[in-house]
Every structure is written in structure tokens, then in C-alpha cells.
XYZ file of N, CA and C in Angstrom:
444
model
N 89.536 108.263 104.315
C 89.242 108.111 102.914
C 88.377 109.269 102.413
N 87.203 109.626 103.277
C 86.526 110.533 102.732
C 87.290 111.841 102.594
N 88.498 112.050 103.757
C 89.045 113.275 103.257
C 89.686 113.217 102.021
N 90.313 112.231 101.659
C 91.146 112.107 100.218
C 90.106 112.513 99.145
N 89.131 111.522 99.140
C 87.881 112.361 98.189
C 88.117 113.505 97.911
N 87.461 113.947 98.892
C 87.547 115.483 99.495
C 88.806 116.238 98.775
N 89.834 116.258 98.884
C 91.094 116.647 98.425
C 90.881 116.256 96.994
N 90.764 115.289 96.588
C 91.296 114.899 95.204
C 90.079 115.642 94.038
N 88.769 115.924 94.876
C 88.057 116.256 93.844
C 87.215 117.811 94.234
N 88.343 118.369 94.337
C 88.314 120.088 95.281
C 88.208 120.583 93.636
N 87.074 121.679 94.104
C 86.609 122.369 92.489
C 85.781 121.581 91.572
N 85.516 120.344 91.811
C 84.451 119.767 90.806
C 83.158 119.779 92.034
N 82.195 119.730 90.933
C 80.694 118.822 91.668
C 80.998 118.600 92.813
N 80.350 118.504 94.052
C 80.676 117.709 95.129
C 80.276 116.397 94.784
N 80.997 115.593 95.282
C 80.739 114.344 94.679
C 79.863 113.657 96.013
N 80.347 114.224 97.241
C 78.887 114.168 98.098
C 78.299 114.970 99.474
N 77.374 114.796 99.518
C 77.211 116.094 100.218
C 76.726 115.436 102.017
N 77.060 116.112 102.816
C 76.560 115.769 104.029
C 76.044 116.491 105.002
N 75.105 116.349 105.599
C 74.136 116.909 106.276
C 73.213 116.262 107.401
N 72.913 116.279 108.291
C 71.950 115.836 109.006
C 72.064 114.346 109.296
N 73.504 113.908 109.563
C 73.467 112.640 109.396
C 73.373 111.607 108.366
N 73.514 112.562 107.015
C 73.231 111.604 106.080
C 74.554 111.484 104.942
N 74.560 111.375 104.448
C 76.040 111.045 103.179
C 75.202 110.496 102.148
N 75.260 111.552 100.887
C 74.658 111.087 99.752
C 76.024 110.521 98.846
N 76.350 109.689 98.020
C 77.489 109.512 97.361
C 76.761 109.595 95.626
N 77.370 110.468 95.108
C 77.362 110.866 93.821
C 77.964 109.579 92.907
N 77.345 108.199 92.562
C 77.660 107.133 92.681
C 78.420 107.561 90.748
N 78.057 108.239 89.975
C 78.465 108.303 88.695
C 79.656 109.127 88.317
N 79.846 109.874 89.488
C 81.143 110.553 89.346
C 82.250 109.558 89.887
N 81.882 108.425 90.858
C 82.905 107.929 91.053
C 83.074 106.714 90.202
N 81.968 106.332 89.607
C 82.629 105.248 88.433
C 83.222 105.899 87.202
N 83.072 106.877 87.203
C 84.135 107.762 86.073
C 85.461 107.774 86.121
N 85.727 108.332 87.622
C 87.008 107.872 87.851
C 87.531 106.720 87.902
N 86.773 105.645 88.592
C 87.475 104.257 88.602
C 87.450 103.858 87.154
N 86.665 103.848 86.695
C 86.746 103.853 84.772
C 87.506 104.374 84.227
N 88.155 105.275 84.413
C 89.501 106.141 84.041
C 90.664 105.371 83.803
N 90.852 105.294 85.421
C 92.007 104.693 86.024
C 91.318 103.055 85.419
N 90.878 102.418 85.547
C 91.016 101.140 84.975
C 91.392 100.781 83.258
N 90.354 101.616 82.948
C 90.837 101.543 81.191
C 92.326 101.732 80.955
N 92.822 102.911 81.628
C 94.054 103.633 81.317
C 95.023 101.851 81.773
N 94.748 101.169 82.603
C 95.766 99.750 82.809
C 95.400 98.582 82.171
N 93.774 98.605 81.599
C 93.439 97.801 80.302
C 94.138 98.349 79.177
N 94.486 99.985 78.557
C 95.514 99.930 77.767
C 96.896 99.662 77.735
N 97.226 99.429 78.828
C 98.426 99.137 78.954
C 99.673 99.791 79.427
N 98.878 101.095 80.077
C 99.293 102.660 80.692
C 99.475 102.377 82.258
N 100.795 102.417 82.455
C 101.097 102.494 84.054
C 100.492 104.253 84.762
N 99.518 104.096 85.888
C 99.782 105.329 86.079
C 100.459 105.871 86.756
N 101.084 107.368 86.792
C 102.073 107.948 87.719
C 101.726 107.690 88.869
N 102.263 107.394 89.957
C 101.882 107.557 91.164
C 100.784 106.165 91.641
N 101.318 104.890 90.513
C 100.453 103.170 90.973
C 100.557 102.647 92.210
N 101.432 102.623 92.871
C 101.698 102.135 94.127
C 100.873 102.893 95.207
N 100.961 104.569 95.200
C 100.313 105.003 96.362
C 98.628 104.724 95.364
N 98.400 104.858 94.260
C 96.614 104.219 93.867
C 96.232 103.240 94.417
N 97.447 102.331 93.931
C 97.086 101.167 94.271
C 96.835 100.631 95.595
N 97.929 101.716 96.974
C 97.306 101.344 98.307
C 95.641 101.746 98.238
N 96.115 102.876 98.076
C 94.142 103.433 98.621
C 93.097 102.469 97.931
N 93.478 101.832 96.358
C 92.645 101.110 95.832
C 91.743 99.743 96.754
N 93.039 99.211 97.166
C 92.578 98.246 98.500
C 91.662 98.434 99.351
N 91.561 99.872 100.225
C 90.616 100.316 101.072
C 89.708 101.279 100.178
N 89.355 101.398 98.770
C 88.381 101.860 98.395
C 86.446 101.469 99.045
N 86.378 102.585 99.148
C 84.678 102.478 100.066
C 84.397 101.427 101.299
N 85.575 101.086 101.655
C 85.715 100.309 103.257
C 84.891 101.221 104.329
N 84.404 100.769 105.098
C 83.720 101.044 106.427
C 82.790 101.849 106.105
N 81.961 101.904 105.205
C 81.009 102.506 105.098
C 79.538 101.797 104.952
N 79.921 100.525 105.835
C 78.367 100.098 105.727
C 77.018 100.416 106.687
N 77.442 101.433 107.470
C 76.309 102.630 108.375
C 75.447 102.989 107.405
N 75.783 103.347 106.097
C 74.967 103.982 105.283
C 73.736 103.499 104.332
N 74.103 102.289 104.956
C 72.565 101.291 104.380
C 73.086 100.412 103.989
N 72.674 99.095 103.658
C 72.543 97.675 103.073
C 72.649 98.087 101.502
N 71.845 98.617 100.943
C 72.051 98.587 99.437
C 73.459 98.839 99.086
N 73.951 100.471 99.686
C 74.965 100.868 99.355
C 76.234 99.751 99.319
N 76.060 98.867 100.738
C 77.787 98.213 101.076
C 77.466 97.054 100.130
N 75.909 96.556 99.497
C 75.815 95.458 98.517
C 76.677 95.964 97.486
N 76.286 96.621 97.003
C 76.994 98.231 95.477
C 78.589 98.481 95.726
N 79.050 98.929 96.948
C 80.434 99.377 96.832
C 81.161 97.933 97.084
N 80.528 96.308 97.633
C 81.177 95.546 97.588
C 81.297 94.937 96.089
N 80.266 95.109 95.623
C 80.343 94.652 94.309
C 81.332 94.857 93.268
N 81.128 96.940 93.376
C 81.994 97.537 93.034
C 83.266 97.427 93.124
N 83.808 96.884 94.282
C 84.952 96.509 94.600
C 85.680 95.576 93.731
N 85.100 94.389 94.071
C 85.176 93.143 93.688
C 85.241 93.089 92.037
N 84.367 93.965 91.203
C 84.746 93.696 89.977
C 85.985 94.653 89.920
N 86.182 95.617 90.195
C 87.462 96.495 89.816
C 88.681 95.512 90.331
N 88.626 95.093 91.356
C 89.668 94.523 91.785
C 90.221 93.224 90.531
N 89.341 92.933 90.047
C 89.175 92.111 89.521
C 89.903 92.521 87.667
N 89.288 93.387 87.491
C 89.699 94.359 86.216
C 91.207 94.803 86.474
N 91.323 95.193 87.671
C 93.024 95.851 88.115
C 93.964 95.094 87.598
N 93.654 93.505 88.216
C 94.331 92.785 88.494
C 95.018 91.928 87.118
N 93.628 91.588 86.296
C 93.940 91.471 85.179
C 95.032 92.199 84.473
N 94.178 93.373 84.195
C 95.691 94.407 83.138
C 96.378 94.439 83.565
N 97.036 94.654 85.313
C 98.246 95.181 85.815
C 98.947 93.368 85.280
N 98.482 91.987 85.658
C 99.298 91.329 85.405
C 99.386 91.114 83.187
N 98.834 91.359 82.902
C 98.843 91.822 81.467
C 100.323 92.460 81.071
N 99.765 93.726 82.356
C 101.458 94.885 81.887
C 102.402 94.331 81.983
N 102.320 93.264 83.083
C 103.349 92.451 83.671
C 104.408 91.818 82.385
N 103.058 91.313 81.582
C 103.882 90.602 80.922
C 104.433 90.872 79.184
N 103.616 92.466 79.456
C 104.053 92.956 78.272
C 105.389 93.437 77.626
N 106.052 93.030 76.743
C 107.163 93.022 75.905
C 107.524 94.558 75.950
N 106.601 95.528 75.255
C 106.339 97.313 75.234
C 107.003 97.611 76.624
N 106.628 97.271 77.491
C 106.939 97.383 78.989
C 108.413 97.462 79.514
N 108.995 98.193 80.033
C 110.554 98.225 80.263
C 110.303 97.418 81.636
N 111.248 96.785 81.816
C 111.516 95.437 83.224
C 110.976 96.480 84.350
N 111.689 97.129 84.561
C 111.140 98.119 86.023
C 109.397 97.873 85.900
N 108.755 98.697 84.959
C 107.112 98.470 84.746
C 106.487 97.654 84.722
N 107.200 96.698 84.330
C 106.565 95.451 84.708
C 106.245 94.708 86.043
N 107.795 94.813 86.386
C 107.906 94.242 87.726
C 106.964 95.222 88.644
N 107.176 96.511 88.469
C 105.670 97.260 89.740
C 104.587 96.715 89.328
N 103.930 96.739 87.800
C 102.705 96.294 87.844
C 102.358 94.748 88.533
N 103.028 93.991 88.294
C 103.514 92.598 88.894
C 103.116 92.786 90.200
N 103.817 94.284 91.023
C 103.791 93.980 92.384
C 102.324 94.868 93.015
N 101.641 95.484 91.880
C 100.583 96.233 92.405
C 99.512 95.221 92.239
N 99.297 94.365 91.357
C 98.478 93.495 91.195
C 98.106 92.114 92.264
N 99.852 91.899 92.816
C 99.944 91.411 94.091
C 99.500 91.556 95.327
N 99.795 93.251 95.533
C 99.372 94.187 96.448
C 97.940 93.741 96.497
N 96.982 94.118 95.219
C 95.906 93.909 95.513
C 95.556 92.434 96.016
N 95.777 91.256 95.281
C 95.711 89.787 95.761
C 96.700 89.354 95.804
N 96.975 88.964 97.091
C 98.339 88.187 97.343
C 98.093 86.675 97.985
N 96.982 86.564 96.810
C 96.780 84.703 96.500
C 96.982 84.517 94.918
N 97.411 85.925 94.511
C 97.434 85.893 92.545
C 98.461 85.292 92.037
N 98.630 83.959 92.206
C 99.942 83.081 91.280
C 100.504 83.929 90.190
N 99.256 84.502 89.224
C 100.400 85.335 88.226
C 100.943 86.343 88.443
N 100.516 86.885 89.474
C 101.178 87.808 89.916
C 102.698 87.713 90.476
N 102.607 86.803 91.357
C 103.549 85.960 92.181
C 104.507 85.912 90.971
N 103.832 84.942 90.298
C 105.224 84.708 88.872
C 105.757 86.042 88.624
N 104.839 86.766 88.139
C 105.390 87.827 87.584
C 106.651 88.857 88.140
N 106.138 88.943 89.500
C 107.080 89.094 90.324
C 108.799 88.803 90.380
N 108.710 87.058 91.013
C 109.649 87.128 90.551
C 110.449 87.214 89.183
N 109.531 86.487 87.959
C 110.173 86.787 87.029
C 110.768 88.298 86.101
N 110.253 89.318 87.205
C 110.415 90.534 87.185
C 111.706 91.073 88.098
N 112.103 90.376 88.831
C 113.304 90.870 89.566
C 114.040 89.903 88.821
N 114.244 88.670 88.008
C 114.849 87.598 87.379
C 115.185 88.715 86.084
N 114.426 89.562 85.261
C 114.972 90.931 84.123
C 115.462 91.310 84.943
N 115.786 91.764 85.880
C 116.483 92.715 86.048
C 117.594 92.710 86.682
N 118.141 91.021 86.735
C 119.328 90.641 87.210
C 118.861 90.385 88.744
N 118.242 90.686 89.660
C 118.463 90.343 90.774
C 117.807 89.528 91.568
N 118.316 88.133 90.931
C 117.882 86.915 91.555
C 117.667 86.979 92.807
N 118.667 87.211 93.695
C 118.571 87.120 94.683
C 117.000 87.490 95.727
N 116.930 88.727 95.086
C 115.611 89.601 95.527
C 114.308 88.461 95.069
N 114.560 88.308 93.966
C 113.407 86.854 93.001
C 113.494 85.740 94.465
N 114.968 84.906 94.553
C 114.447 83.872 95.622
C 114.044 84.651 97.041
N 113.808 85.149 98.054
C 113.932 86.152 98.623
C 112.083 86.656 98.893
N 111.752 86.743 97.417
C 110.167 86.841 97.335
C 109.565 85.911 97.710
N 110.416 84.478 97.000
C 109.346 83.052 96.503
C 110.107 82.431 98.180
N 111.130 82.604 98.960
C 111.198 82.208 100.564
C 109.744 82.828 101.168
N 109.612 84.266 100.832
C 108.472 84.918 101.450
C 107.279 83.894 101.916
N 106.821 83.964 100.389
C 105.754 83.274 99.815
C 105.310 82.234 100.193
N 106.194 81.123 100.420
C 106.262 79.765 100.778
C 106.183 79.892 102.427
N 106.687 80.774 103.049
C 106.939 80.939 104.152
C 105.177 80.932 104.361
N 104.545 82.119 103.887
C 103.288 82.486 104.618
C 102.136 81.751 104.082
């Protein structure tokens, strides 16, 4: 994860610096970004490339509780409300009209991705392969589902 950082924010600020055993995390540059990316799916904006966000979103600031107690209190928190914010708009997009069936149905399935105890999501789901003609795939999900 830290290399992705690393990669994704090549040429800005370091967002953190390490030295001597220590890892400072530039805690305001990264709620900028997650603020970005969240607003942009509170408006109702799929972003390019949701599915691979949305994996890394899952393991956002995982295994980093070496770095003190405050911090893993903060990045769990952090977590937990974004996840929380994601989940909302993406099932929102889900069910937005503006939304062409394909967009829906991913947001449906990224929102899942993230909780896959999210009933509306679940619905959305299948009722997202149900636009787009392919029932089959719809029962197929809800066998899944029931199964696990």
C-alpha cells in the first residue's frame, strides 16, 4: 500500500516521510483525497477506474497499527466513516434513473465489494443484472448469497 501512495502521489508534497524508524503520515493530504473521491460519488460521478479504487479502498491504512494507538484509533475511524459515505452514494448511483444500467449495476457491485452484508446493495445488484436482461446472472448472484 505504501508503495501505491508512493506512486500515486510522485511530484506532490511527500505525503510522508520516513526515517529512523519512524513514518510521519501527512494526515490532511490524505483526507483531501479521500474527500475528492467521496464527494465526486455523493455527486453522483462514477469514477474511472471504481473497481480497481474500490479494491484498494477496502485495504485502505490496514496494518499499520506499529505506528501507535492514536494513529490505528484515527485510520480506523477514518475507515469506517468513508466506508460508510462510499457505500451510501455508490448504492444512491445504484439507483439513479441519470445512470445508464451498466453504472449502476458496478456501483451496486462496488458498494457490495465494500459490505457484503449491504441488502441494498445486494438488491441493487441483482436488480441491476434484471436492466440488463440477464436474469440468469441476477438468480446466480441471489444462489450465491443465500448459499454463504
Amino acid at each position: 500500500m505504501l508503495s501505491q501512495i508512493r506512486t500515486a502521489t510522485a511530484g506532490l508534497t511527500p505525503l510522508f516521510t520516513a526515517g529512523h524508524s519512524e513514518i510521519q503520515l501527512t494526515e490532511g493530504m490524505l483526507n483531501v483525497d479521500l474527500d475528492r473521491f467521496l464527494s465526486e460519488l455523493e455527486a453522483g460521478k462514477l469514477p474511472l477506474g471504481l473497481s480497481d479504487t474500490v479494491e484498494n479502498f477496502t485495504s485502505f491504512l490496514v496494518d499499520f497499527q506499529s505506528i501507535g494507538d492514536d494513529f490505528e484509533t484515527w485510520a480506523s475511524n477514518l475507515r469506517q466513516s468513508a466506508e460508510k459515505r462510499a457505500i451510501t452514494a455508490l448504492v444512491k448511483i445504484s439507483n439513479a434513473d441519470a445512470v445508464d444500467h451498466k453504472g449502476r449495476l458496478q456501483a451496486a457491485q462496488a458498494a457490495f465489494h465494500i459490505d457484503n452484508f449491504d441488502k441494498s446493495a445486494a438488491r441493487a445488484i441483482m436488480r441491476g443484472f434484471a436492466d440488463l436482461n440477464e436474469i440468469s446472472k441476477a438468480i446466480e448472484f441471489y444462489d450465491e448469497l443465500c448459499a454463504n
